[in-house]
Tab-separated table of C-alpha atoms and ligand atoms in Angstrom:
chain	number	residue	atom	x	y	z
A	1	MET	CA	-16.635	-25.742	42.447
A	2	LEU	CA	-18.735	-28.559	43.841
A	3	GLU	CA	-20.091	-31.576	41.517
A	4	VAL	CA	-22.359	-34.483	42.530
A	5	LYS	CA	-22.246	-37.047	39.833
A	6	GLY	CA	-24.659	-39.957	39.710
A	7	ILE	CA	-25.158	-40.885	43.489
A	8	ASP	CA	-27.061	-43.534	45.068
A	9	THR	CA	-27.407	-43.496	48.784
A	10	TYR	CA	-29.224	-45.842	51.064
A	11	TYR	CA	-30.409	-46.352	54.698
A	12	GLY	CA	-29.802	-50.082	54.921
A	13	ASN	CA	-31.968	-51.573	52.147
A	14	ILE	CA	-33.766	-48.512	51.502
A	15	GLN	CA	-32.596	-46.383	48.463
A	16	ALA	CA	-32.918	-42.613	49.359
A	17	LEU	CA	-31.116	-41.241	46.484
A	18	ARG	CA	-31.356	-42.275	42.834
A	19	ASP	CA	-28.751	-41.099	40.469
A	20	VAL	CA	-28.498	-37.777	41.764
A	21	SER	CA	-26.376	-35.190	39.906
A	22	LEU	CA	-25.972	-31.375	40.547
A	23	ARG	CA	-23.407	-28.789	40.509
A	24	VAL	CA	-22.721	-25.701	42.366
A	25	ASP	CA	-20.503	-23.074	40.752
A	26	ASP	CA	-18.496	-20.441	42.701
A	27	GLY	CA	-20.379	-17.507	43.619
A	28	GLU	CA	-23.949	-18.901	43.220
A	29	ILE	CA	-26.919	-19.456	45.526
A	30	VAL	CA	-28.324	-22.928	44.315
A	31	THR	CA	-31.367	-24.355	45.961
A	32	LEU	CA	-32.650	-27.946	46.198
A	33	ILE	CA	-36.404	-27.965	46.580
A	34	GLY	CA	-38.860	-30.603	47.018
A	35	ALA	CA	-41.632	-32.162	49.190
A	36	ASN	CA	-41.190	-33.807	52.795
A	37	GLY	CA	-39.012	-36.991	52.459
A	38	ALA	CA	-37.969	-36.453	48.694
A	39	GLY	CA	-34.198	-36.857	49.752
A	40	LYS	CA	-33.076	-33.192	50.101
A	41	SER	CA	-31.395	-33.765	53.537
A	42	THR	CA	-29.931	-36.985	52.495
A	43	THR	CA	-28.309	-35.135	49.535
A	44	LEU	CA	-26.928	-32.587	51.887
A	45	MET	CA	-25.759	-35.326	54.222
A	46	THR	CA	-24.116	-37.083	51.444
A	47	ILE	CA	-21.993	-34.043	50.384
A	48	CYS	CA	-20.656	-33.383	53.793
A	49	GLY	CA	-19.391	-36.902	54.432
A	50	ILE	CA	-21.911	-38.227	57.002
A	51	ASN	CA	-23.891	-40.722	54.523
A	52	ARG	CA	-21.768	-42.389	52.039
A	53	PRO	CA	-22.998	-42.834	48.420
A	54	ARG	CA	-23.201	-46.481	47.273
A	55	LYS	CA	-22.576	-45.189	43.675
A	56	GLY	CA	-21.167	-42.317	42.034
A	57	GLU	CA	-18.887	-39.480	43.030
A	58	ILE	CA	-18.746	-35.852	44.731
A	59	LEU	CA	-15.996	-33.704	43.554
A	60	TRP	CA	-14.925	-30.486	45.079
A	61	ASP	CA	-12.627	-28.414	42.540
A	62	GLY	CA	-12.314	-31.535	40.746
A	63	MET	CA	-10.971	-33.786	43.535
A	64	PRO	CA	-13.242	-36.730	44.939
A	65	ILE	CA	-14.285	-36.188	48.510
A	66	HIS	CA	-17.007	-38.463	48.841
A	67	GLU	CA	-14.729	-41.102	50.920
A	68	LEU	CA	-13.264	-38.279	53.012
A	69	PRO	CA	-14.526	-37.929	56.719
A	70	PRO	CA	-16.871	-35.021	57.631
A	71	HIS	CA	-14.025	-33.018	59.520
A	72	GLU	CA	-11.788	-33.433	56.286
A	73	ILE	CA	-14.714	-31.979	54.147
A	74	VAL	CA	-15.076	-28.996	56.699
A	75	ARG	CA	-11.446	-28.242	56.382
A	76	LEU	CA	-11.610	-28.117	52.866
A	77	GLY	CA	-14.278	-25.328	52.968
A	78	ILE	CA	-17.729	-26.943	53.217
A	79	SER	CA	-19.630	-26.358	56.147
A	80	GLN	CA	-23.375	-27.378	57.142
A	81	VAL	CA	-26.159	-25.991	59.024
A	82	PRO	CA	-28.171	-28.890	59.834
A	83	GLU	CA	-31.848	-29.183	59.949
A	84	GLY	CA	-33.440	-28.429	63.370
A	85	ARG	CA	-30.573	-26.141	64.068
A	86	LEU	CA	-28.584	-28.301	66.468
A	87	ILE	CA	-26.920	-25.872	68.556
A	88	PHE	CA	-25.333	-26.668	72.005
A	89	PRO	CA	-27.994	-25.521	74.248
A	90	ASP	CA	-26.019	-25.485	77.522
A	91	LEU	CA	-23.031	-23.482	75.921
A	92	SER	CA	-23.203	-19.673	75.647
A	93	VAL	CA	-23.552	-17.997	72.132
A	94	ARG	CA	-19.898	-17.207	72.412
A	95	GLU	CA	-18.964	-20.762	73.104
A	96	ASN	CA	-21.022	-22.177	70.452
A	97	LEU	CA	-19.360	-19.802	67.924
A	98	ASP	CA	-15.791	-20.772	69.205
A	99	LEU	CA	-16.869	-24.454	68.552
A	100	GLY	CA	-17.611	-23.464	64.783
A	101	ALA	CA	-13.882	-22.231	64.487
A	102	PHE	CA	-12.460	-25.642	66.366
A	103	LEU	CA	-10.312	-26.511	63.110
A	104	ARG	CA	-8.794	-23.186	62.913
A	105	ASN	CA	-5.803	-21.577	64.687
A	106	ASP	CA	-5.795	-18.216	63.095
A	107	VAL	CA	-6.427	-16.328	65.967
A	108	GLN	CA	-6.694	-12.975	64.221
A	109	GLY	CA	-8.997	-14.415	61.511
A	110	ILE	CA	-11.260	-16.057	64.075
A	111	LYS	CA	-11.676	-12.551	65.767
A	112	GLU	CA	-12.464	-11.010	62.557
A	113	ASP	CA	-15.017	-13.684	61.791
A	114	MET	CA	-16.683	-13.183	65.121
A	115	ASP	CA	-17.007	-9.481	64.440
A	116	TYR	CA	-18.413	-10.456	61.131
A	117	VAL	CA	-21.309	-12.771	62.438
A	118	PHE	CA	-21.992	-10.244	65.308
A	119	ASP	CA	-22.345	-7.766	62.513
A	120	LEU	CA	-24.736	-9.993	60.403
A	121	PHE	CA	-26.693	-10.850	63.602
A	122	PRO	CA	-26.472	-7.997	66.117
A	123	ILE	CA	-28.805	-9.613	68.512
A	124	LEU	CA	-26.197	-12.471	68.965
A	125	ALA	CA	-23.718	-9.800	70.137
A	126	GLN	CA	-26.421	-8.832	72.750
A	127	ARG	CA	-26.834	-12.162	73.784
A	128	ARG	CA	-23.361	-13.558	73.617
A	129	ARG	CA	-23.267	-14.762	77.335
A	130	GLN	CA	-26.692	-16.452	77.141
A	131	THR	CA	-26.903	-19.954	76.872
A	132	GLY	CA	-28.084	-21.289	73.326
A	133	GLY	CA	-31.093	-23.029	74.795
A	134	THR	CA	-32.644	-19.702	76.031
A	135	LEU	CA	-32.670	-18.340	72.568
A	136	SER	CA	-35.785	-18.025	70.280
A	137	GLY	CA	-35.936	-20.415	67.311
A	138	GLY	CA	-35.099	-17.612	65.067
A	139	GLU	CA	-31.990	-16.549	67.201
A	140	GLN	CA	-31.161	-20.056	67.372
A	141	GLN	CA	-31.125	-20.339	63.616
A	142	MET	CA	-28.669	-17.142	63.384
A	143	LEU	CA	-26.654	-18.963	65.664
A	144	ALA	CA	-26.372	-22.193	63.733
A	145	ILE	CA	-25.604	-20.241	60.497
A	146	SER	CA	-23.074	-18.224	62.539
A	147	ARG	CA	-21.398	-21.186	63.932
A	148	ALA	CA	-21.053	-22.522	60.306
A	149	LEU	CA	-19.564	-19.203	59.144
A	150	MET	CA	-16.909	-19.363	61.974
A	151	ALA	CA	-15.208	-22.218	59.878
A	152	ARG	CA	-15.034	-19.351	57.118
A	153	PRO	CA	-16.584	-21.830	54.582
A	154	LYS	CA	-16.317	-21.417	50.624
A	155	LEU	CA	-19.477	-23.230	50.480
A	156	LEU	CA	-22.227	-23.031	53.126
A	157	LEU	CA	-24.837	-25.818	52.968
A	158	LEU	CA	-28.173	-24.828	54.580
A	159	ASP	CA	-30.793	-27.438	55.511
A	160	GLU	CA	-34.440	-25.886	55.881
A	161	PRO	CA	-33.316	-22.506	57.562
A	162	SER	CA	-36.861	-21.454	57.446
A	163	LEU	CA	-38.263	-24.428	59.352
A	164	GLY	CA	-40.789	-23.596	62.059
A	165	LEU	CA	-40.104	-19.847	62.123
A	166	ALA	CA	-42.434	-17.035	61.789
A	167	PRO	CA	-42.471	-15.199	58.188
A	168	ILE	CA	-40.794	-12.011	59.359
A	169	ILE	CA	-37.804	-13.996	60.853
A	170	ILE	CA	-37.824	-16.145	57.539
A	171	GLN	CA	-37.396	-13.025	55.379
A	172	GLN	CA	-34.522	-11.698	57.847
A	173	ILE	CA	-32.667	-15.145	57.597
A	174	PHE	CA	-33.113	-15.169	53.877
A	175	GLN	CA	-31.763	-11.546	53.460
A	176	ILE	CA	-28.729	-12.458	55.383
A	177	ILE	CA	-28.185	-15.372	53.472
A	178	GLN	CA	-28.192	-13.269	50.383
A	179	ARG	CA	-25.595	-10.809	52.053
A	180	VAL	CA	-23.386	-13.680	53.022
A	181	ASN	CA	-23.398	-14.675	49.438
A	182	ALA	CA	-22.828	-11.243	48.334
A	183	ASN	CA	-19.698	-11.264	50.525
A	184	GLY	CA	-18.226	-14.081	48.665
A	185	THR	CA	-19.724	-17.351	50.287
A	186	THR	CA	-21.404	-19.779	47.869
A	187	VAL	CA	-24.594	-21.168	49.024
A	188	PHE	CA	-26.464	-24.672	48.502
A	189	LEU	CA	-29.916	-24.070	50.223
A	190	VAL	CA	-32.000	-27.019	51.007
A	191	GLU	CA	-35.751	-25.734	51.164
A	192	GLN	CA	-39.413	-26.868	51.569
A	193	ASN	CA	-40.197	-23.201	51.270
A	194	ALA	CA	-39.803	-23.276	47.539
A	195	ASN	CA	-41.100	-19.799	46.974
A	196	GLN	CA	-38.497	-17.949	49.436
A	197	ALA	CA	-35.877	-20.163	48.270
A	198	LEU	CA	-36.197	-19.638	44.593
A	199	ARG	CA	-36.494	-15.907	45.223
A	200	ILE	CA	-32.773	-15.546	46.626
A	201	ALA	CA	-31.324	-18.349	44.402
A	202	HIS	CA	-29.701	-18.076	41.079
A	203	ARG	CA	-30.495	-21.688	40.011
A	204	GLY	CA	-32.538	-24.479	41.504
A	205	TYR	CA	-33.179	-28.320	41.306
A	206	VAL	CA	-36.429	-30.153	42.042
A	207	MET	CA	-36.283	-33.368	43.841
A	208	GLU	CA	-38.975	-36.045	43.878
A	209	ASN	CA	-38.699	-39.598	45.319
A	210	GLY	CA	-34.937	-39.369	45.493
A	211	ARG	CA	-34.422	-38.419	41.980
A	212	ILE	CA	-33.777	-34.751	40.337
A	213	VAL	CA	-36.512	-34.141	38.181
A	214	THR	CA	-35.901	-30.682	36.886
A	215	SER	CA	-33.289	-28.029	36.941
A	216	ASP	CA	-33.429	-24.543	35.704
A	217	SER	CA	-32.744	-20.931	36.481
A	218	ALA	CA	-34.461	-19.719	39.727
A	219	GLU	CA	-36.571	-17.324	37.753
A	220	ASN	CA	-37.753	-20.060	35.200
A	221	LEU	CA	-38.594	-22.346	38.144
A	222	LEU	CA	-40.626	-19.653	39.451
A	223	GLN	CA	-42.523	-19.185	36.304
A	224	SER	CA	-43.097	-22.996	35.726
A	225	GLU	CA	-46.546	-24.173	35.706
A	226	ASP	CA	-45.456	-27.403	37.220
A	227	VAL	CA	-43.508	-26.119	39.987
A	228	ARG	CA	-46.055	-23.618	40.817
A	229	SER	CA	-48.841	-26.070	41.253
A	230	ALA	CA	-46.661	-28.674	43.008
A	231	TYR	CA	-44.488	-26.452	45.319
A	232	LEU	CA	-45.663	-22.803	45.319
A	233	GLY	CA	-49.570	-23.566	45.982
A	234	MET	CA	-50.415	-21.766	42.906
B	1	LIG	P1	-37.519	-33.578	54.978
B	1	LIG	O1	-37.889	-32.148	54.450
B	1	LIG	O2	-38.527	-34.291	55.680
B	1	LIG	O3	-36.205	-33.500	55.588
B	1	LIG	P2	-36.095	-34.638	52.836
B	1	LIG	O4	-36.528	-34.130	51.327
B	1	LIG	O5	-34.846	-33.763	53.311
B	1	LIG	O6	-37.319	-34.487	53.614
B	1	LIG	P3	-34.898	-37.129	53.453
B	1	LIG	O7	-35.020	-36.619	55.160
B	1	LIG	O8	-33.462	-36.899	52.816
B	1	LIG	O9	-35.893	-36.291	52.835
B	1	LIG	O10	-35.461	-38.488	53.331
B	1	LIG	C1	-35.385	-39.329	52.032
B	1	LIG	C2	-35.820	-40.537	52.368
B	1	LIG	O11	-35.006	-41.353	53.195
B	1	LIG	C3	-37.293	-40.665	53.045
B	1	LIG	O12	-37.790	-41.815	52.526
B	1	LIG	C4	-36.779	-40.979	54.362
B	1	LIG	O13	-37.950	-41.771	54.914
B	1	LIG	C5	-35.786	-41.865	54.259
B	1	LIG	N1	-34.768	-41.671	55.582
B	1	LIG	C6	-34.236	-40.490	56.064
B	1	LIG	N2	-33.477	-40.752	56.929
B	1	LIG	C7	-33.313	-42.072	57.555
B	1	LIG	C8	-32.903	-42.884	58.326
B	1	LIG	N3	-31.944	-42.523	59.036
B	1	LIG	N4	-33.162	-44.125	58.273
B	1	LIG	C9	-34.069	-44.627	57.326
B	1	LIG	N5	-34.559	-44.001	56.312
B	1	LIG	C10	-34.237	-42.511	56.197
């Protein structure tokens, strides 16, 4: 479905990604784990067209997308939930969700998807008239995920959904990610919380200093001595 082939991405003269290759197949949850500053967010930003690779290519169902503008990439079925949530604090929950559907004009489908996200996150239905800025951190993350789902993506890209949230909320969010995946959305999950991410993922990649250093099934990565000592604190 998504194939990243040998990309290098820079910030000015600083090389953030070195020959990064990975793939995400239809129906999977794939996670990219690694320490702070390893290049995980840059990988995600490069996939969604915000950063441009200087070398390599990104294919979506075999079609090169690494030169397309971000909105075209969204239109193809790739939606991102950025790190730090970045919802619109002065708009209501409902208005934030409407913005997630801004490239669509199928009124009936948009209504169905609004019902779908309210079913996933009933608390958002209760708070639909509240402004985004008055929500708790966990609710804002739920809103950010829901807003991305309002584009009805085939592939959902999540950047550190667990960041700064209490363990119980993290569990809820990860359960919902699994449910969204079971409903047919493919997921690419960038996480520092390797333990939680590997527990819900099918496969994983480990990134260090801008390079992919390991890839395997999530189960094998959870058992790997190297991964356990470097990322799972065991
Ligand atoms: P984090 O979990 O902290 O987000 P990360 O694995 O996602 O870490 P990136 O944010 O992709 O890592 O950063 C990769 C490298 O690129 C780091 O060395 C970082 O300092 C650098 N970098 C990231 N954003 C910029 C930027 N806007 N300008 C310059 N360098 C940047």
